[in-house]
Amino acid sequence: MENVPVTRQNSNEIDEFLDGAASFADLMFGFMDENNDSDEKNFGDFIGGDTEDEILVEQRRIFWETQEQLLQASLFRTTSLESRIRQATKEALRELDTVGVQCVCRRPVAGYCRKCMQRELSVRLQSLGFNCYICKSKWKSSPEILSGEHTYLEVLDKSNPKKGDVRVVIELNFRAEFEMARANEDYNKLIAPLSELFVGKTERLKAVIKILCVAAKKCMKEKKMHLAPWRTHKYMQTKWLGTYGRTTSAPLPVGISDLQQKPKASMLTFDLRENLPAMHYTAVEAVW
Ligand SMILES: [Zn+2]
């Protein structure tokens, strides 16, 4: 695929391309998902002649290559809106890294405080003219899904009345959300190029989540282990795409940060993954 710079003129084409990529992904997943053994047999007939082992190896290779291609296609070309938000977010994070983020929680968190980082970032994005909100999704346990909650940021763009509100999700710990302690090499290779910061429209996020969750499921199946309930497609989708509440954060009153003599946490140098729920879960996952 060629690397074409994104301009306003081609952003519509890119939208169309992305829609295409998403439906292509759906097609592929419709075929590959859900442990369909009969599909595997048909696939063998299709190749013809090879031994069962060779077929399985080939089938496996195709699966992982396809996921990689789908992921690249889903992440590759972004609209000018997404690019602007991503650029602004990166600059704000750099700035926050320089000045430091003060944790002003009732029980201050040593080191990196996700909550305070999200607040500071949303204030900065608002000051740059973006409708930035802090979103919180929270859901109950059901036979289909384990209960949970998640906070992240979003920018709501209302600049194009024809398109209606466009929602762009900002997740600061994206890759870490998909890391698995017991993953196989192919899964690790798949998620390695993901950056910690995700900025993208909900359609893009939806496509990416699906690719990663199908891969996680396949990976655990290959290892003959259960997929942890907080790794399922439904759970991951609910985190960012389920029902949520949004709040706007106001800047802290002047002087409050001087009262809190906390050591500053570096966003860029600190290993974010250390403090993430995903890592907390990993310990459980090891015995799952
Ligand atoms: Zn805090």
XYZ file of C-alpha atoms and ligand atoms in Angstrom:
289
model
C 0.000 0.000 0.000
C 1.298 3.431 -0.906
C 1.848 6.067 1.704
C -0.335 8.948 0.533
C -0.415 12.039 2.731
C -3.873 12.761 4.078
C -5.459 15.928 2.764
C -8.929 17.365 3.079
C -9.635 16.361 -0.502
C -8.975 12.694 -0.012
C -10.454 12.316 3.438
C -13.793 11.219 1.981
C -12.085 8.550 -0.059
C -10.335 7.448 3.081
C -13.632 7.162 4.893
C -14.916 5.013 2.066
C -11.749 2.965 2.128
C -12.138 2.421 5.856
C -15.743 1.392 5.496
C -14.545 -1.083 2.904
C -11.820 -2.363 5.217
C -14.295 -2.824 8.030
C -16.730 -4.793 5.934
C -13.909 -6.843 4.487
C -12.918 -7.562 8.079
C -16.482 -8.608 8.867
C -16.498 -10.951 5.903
C -13.228 -12.527 6.938
C -14.342 -12.876 10.516
C -17.657 -14.322 9.491
C -15.645 -17.052 7.857
C -12.930 -17.483 10.445
C -14.592 -16.764 13.771
C -16.550 -19.017 16.120
C -14.539 -22.257 16.138
C -16.142 -23.479 12.979
C -14.572 -26.863 12.402
C -16.516 -27.575 9.242
C -14.937 -24.502 7.650
C -11.516 -25.899 8.459
C -12.335 -29.140 6.655
C -13.655 -27.310 3.622
C -10.528 -25.221 3.580
C -8.479 -28.447 3.436
C -10.487 -29.740 0.482
C -9.864 -26.449 -1.218
C -6.073 -26.716 -0.973
C -6.152 -30.407 -1.883
C -3.414 -33.037 -1.735
C -1.532 -31.843 1.384
C -1.435 -33.718 4.634
C -3.639 -32.534 7.458
C -0.662 -31.043 9.328
C 0.499 -29.057 6.352
C -2.983 -27.735 5.866
C -3.194 -26.648 9.476
C 0.175 -24.894 9.310
C -0.838 -23.123 6.134
C -4.212 -22.197 7.547
C -2.543 -20.776 10.641
C -0.095 -18.743 8.594
C -2.917 -17.298 6.522
C -4.888 -16.420 9.633
C -2.084 -14.430 11.259
C -1.043 -12.749 8.027
C -4.628 -11.722 7.408
C -4.971 -10.224 10.879
C -1.802 -8.235 10.327
C -3.018 -6.916 6.989
C -6.453 -6.072 8.341
C -4.929 -4.259 11.303
C -2.644 -2.234 9.070
C -5.516 -1.365 6.771
C -7.671 -0.316 9.710
C -5.004 1.886 11.266
C -3.338 3.193 8.180
C -5.022 6.211 6.647
C -6.642 8.589 9.026
C -8.961 11.478 8.305
C -7.733 15.041 8.714
C -9.903 15.378 11.831
C -8.243 12.374 13.465
C -4.793 13.616 12.444
C -5.417 17.031 13.966
C -6.630 15.526 17.230
C -3.753 13.058 17.351
C -1.231 15.833 16.730
C -2.766 18.060 19.404
C -2.864 15.154 21.869
C 0.778 14.299 21.268
C 1.810 17.911 21.757
C -0.244 18.196 24.937
C 1.305 14.988 26.297
C 4.771 16.325 25.528
C 3.937 19.536 27.313
C 2.524 17.647 30.303
C 5.666 15.592 30.395
C 7.696 18.786 30.749
C 5.562 20.475 33.389
C 4.470 17.294 35.119
C 1.005 16.191 36.186
C 0.022 16.820 39.772
C -2.137 14.132 41.279
C -4.903 15.875 43.210
C -6.987 12.825 43.994
C -8.253 12.444 47.542
C -5.765 9.662 47.905
C -2.929 10.857 45.691
C -1.331 8.269 43.487
C 2.433 8.036 43.514
C 3.920 8.204 40.051
C 1.566 8.215 37.101
C -2.083 8.935 37.889
C -4.266 8.020 34.937
C -7.203 10.035 36.214
C -5.253 13.276 36.657
C -3.473 12.793 33.360
C -6.841 12.431 31.598
C -8.161 15.576 33.295
C -5.107 17.664 32.381
C -5.132 16.404 28.822
C -8.825 17.136 28.323
C -8.386 20.677 29.697
C -5.574 21.271 27.230
C -7.537 19.897 24.289
C -10.502 22.060 25.250
C -8.286 25.132 25.320
C -7.256 24.268 21.764
C -10.904 24.356 20.723
C -11.750 20.638 20.751
C -14.962 19.442 22.427
C -13.107 17.076 24.673
C -14.869 15.009 27.328
C -13.934 12.415 29.883
C -16.049 9.337 29.281
C -16.860 6.639 31.727
C -18.425 3.365 30.735
C -19.718 1.067 33.432
C -21.606 -2.166 33.000
C -23.076 -4.933 35.083
C -22.306 -8.601 35.017
C -24.492 -10.807 32.845
C -24.163 -14.346 31.509
C -22.486 -12.815 28.471
C -20.121 -10.390 30.110
C -18.185 -9.728 33.284
C -18.933 -6.408 34.982
C -16.447 -3.591 34.586
C -15.794 0.071 33.995
C -13.424 2.159 31.974
C -12.532 5.813 31.522
C -11.115 7.391 28.396
C -11.366 10.643 26.461
C -13.360 11.600 23.412
C -13.565 14.567 21.110
C -16.961 15.301 19.643
C -16.704 17.068 16.321
C -19.777 18.966 15.187
C -18.164 20.887 12.361
C -19.879 18.987 9.559
C -23.684 19.156 9.948
C -24.127 16.676 7.073
C -22.217 13.978 8.916
C -23.686 14.778 12.316
C -21.537 14.441 15.437
C -18.305 12.610 14.801
C -16.883 10.859 17.821
C -13.129 10.427 18.100
C -11.877 8.270 20.959
C -8.571 8.977 22.705
C -7.097 6.103 24.704
C -3.754 6.642 26.422
C -2.967 3.004 27.178
C -4.227 1.270 24.094
C -1.582 -1.365 23.457
C -1.415 -2.301 27.145
C -5.145 -3.025 27.069
C -4.452 -5.827 24.604
C -1.248 -7.255 26.002
C -1.516 -10.791 27.326
C 1.073 -12.417 29.561
C 0.616 -15.805 27.949
C 0.283 -14.750 24.360
C 2.038 -16.599 21.559
C 4.641 -15.086 19.280
C 2.170 -14.317 16.498
C -0.127 -12.381 18.785
C 2.765 -10.413 20.288
C 4.015 -9.642 16.805
C 0.560 -8.466 15.793
C 0.185 -5.982 18.648
C 3.828 -4.831 18.747
C 3.400 -2.007 16.184
C 0.409 -0.571 18.069
C 1.262 2.622 19.849
C 0.239 3.296 23.424
C -1.819 6.266 22.245
C -4.890 5.524 20.151
C -6.786 8.370 18.498
C -9.504 7.318 16.118
C -13.106 7.469 15.064
C -15.419 4.873 16.547
C -15.678 2.984 13.224
C -11.920 2.583 13.182
C -11.778 1.583 16.841
C -14.531 -0.966 16.283
C -12.632 -2.578 13.403
C -9.349 -2.631 15.355
C -10.954 -4.128 18.476
C -12.534 -6.867 16.415
C -9.260 -7.815 14.736
C -7.393 -7.889 18.043
C -10.076 -9.840 19.887
C -10.407 -12.456 17.166
C -6.617 -12.796 17.287
C -6.600 -13.085 21.087
C -9.277 -15.782 20.917
C -7.364 -17.726 18.279
C -4.131 -17.355 20.239
C -5.614 -18.804 23.415
C -7.329 -21.564 21.450
C -4.002 -22.529 19.954
C -2.533 -22.637 23.449
C -5.536 -24.681 24.589
C -6.339 -22.087 27.246
C -9.555 -20.248 28.004
C -9.816 -16.674 26.885
C -10.150 -14.605 30.064
C -13.612 -12.992 30.327
C -12.131 -9.461 30.262
C -10.535 -10.275 26.915
C -13.676 -11.164 24.994
C -14.830 -9.130 22.043
C -17.987 -8.094 23.867
C -16.049 -6.896 26.926
C -13.551 -4.901 24.888
C -16.285 -3.359 22.769
C -18.264 -2.357 25.837
C -15.244 -0.542 27.263
C -15.151 2.131 24.562
C -18.273 1.601 22.477
C -20.905 0.705 25.050
C -23.146 3.036 27.045
C -21.186 5.753 28.781
C -21.484 9.016 30.644
C -19.432 12.057 29.796
C -18.117 14.912 31.873
C -16.186 18.027 31.013
C -13.221 18.731 33.186
C -12.473 22.231 34.383
C -8.940 23.465 34.976
C -7.788 23.232 38.596
C -8.141 26.477 40.578
C -4.928 28.492 40.395
C -2.520 27.590 43.139
C -3.861 24.148 43.942
C -0.970 22.431 42.273
C 1.468 24.441 44.443
C -0.188 23.048 47.544
C 0.462 19.514 46.431
C 4.159 18.912 46.629
C 4.105 15.697 44.687
C 7.015 14.499 42.642
C 6.170 14.900 38.993
C 5.484 11.838 36.925
C 6.879 11.628 33.462
C 4.337 10.510 30.927
C 6.856 9.659 28.282
C 9.595 7.966 30.219
C 7.558 6.159 32.834
C 6.538 2.681 31.834
C 2.794 3.126 31.748
C 2.070 -0.531 31.630
C 3.249 -1.031 35.192
C 0.210 0.604 36.701
C -2.450 -0.714 34.434
C -5.374 -2.904 35.298
C -4.370 -5.147 32.403
C -1.242 -6.084 34.319
C -3.204 -6.648 37.466
C -5.363 -9.048 35.525
C -2.363 -10.825 34.110
C -1.601 -12.303 37.480
C -5.076 -13.800 37.517
C -4.765 -14.868 33.928
C -1.674 -16.927 34.694
C -3.755 -19.292 36.802
C -6.882 -19.017 34.698
Zn -4.725 11.679 40.648
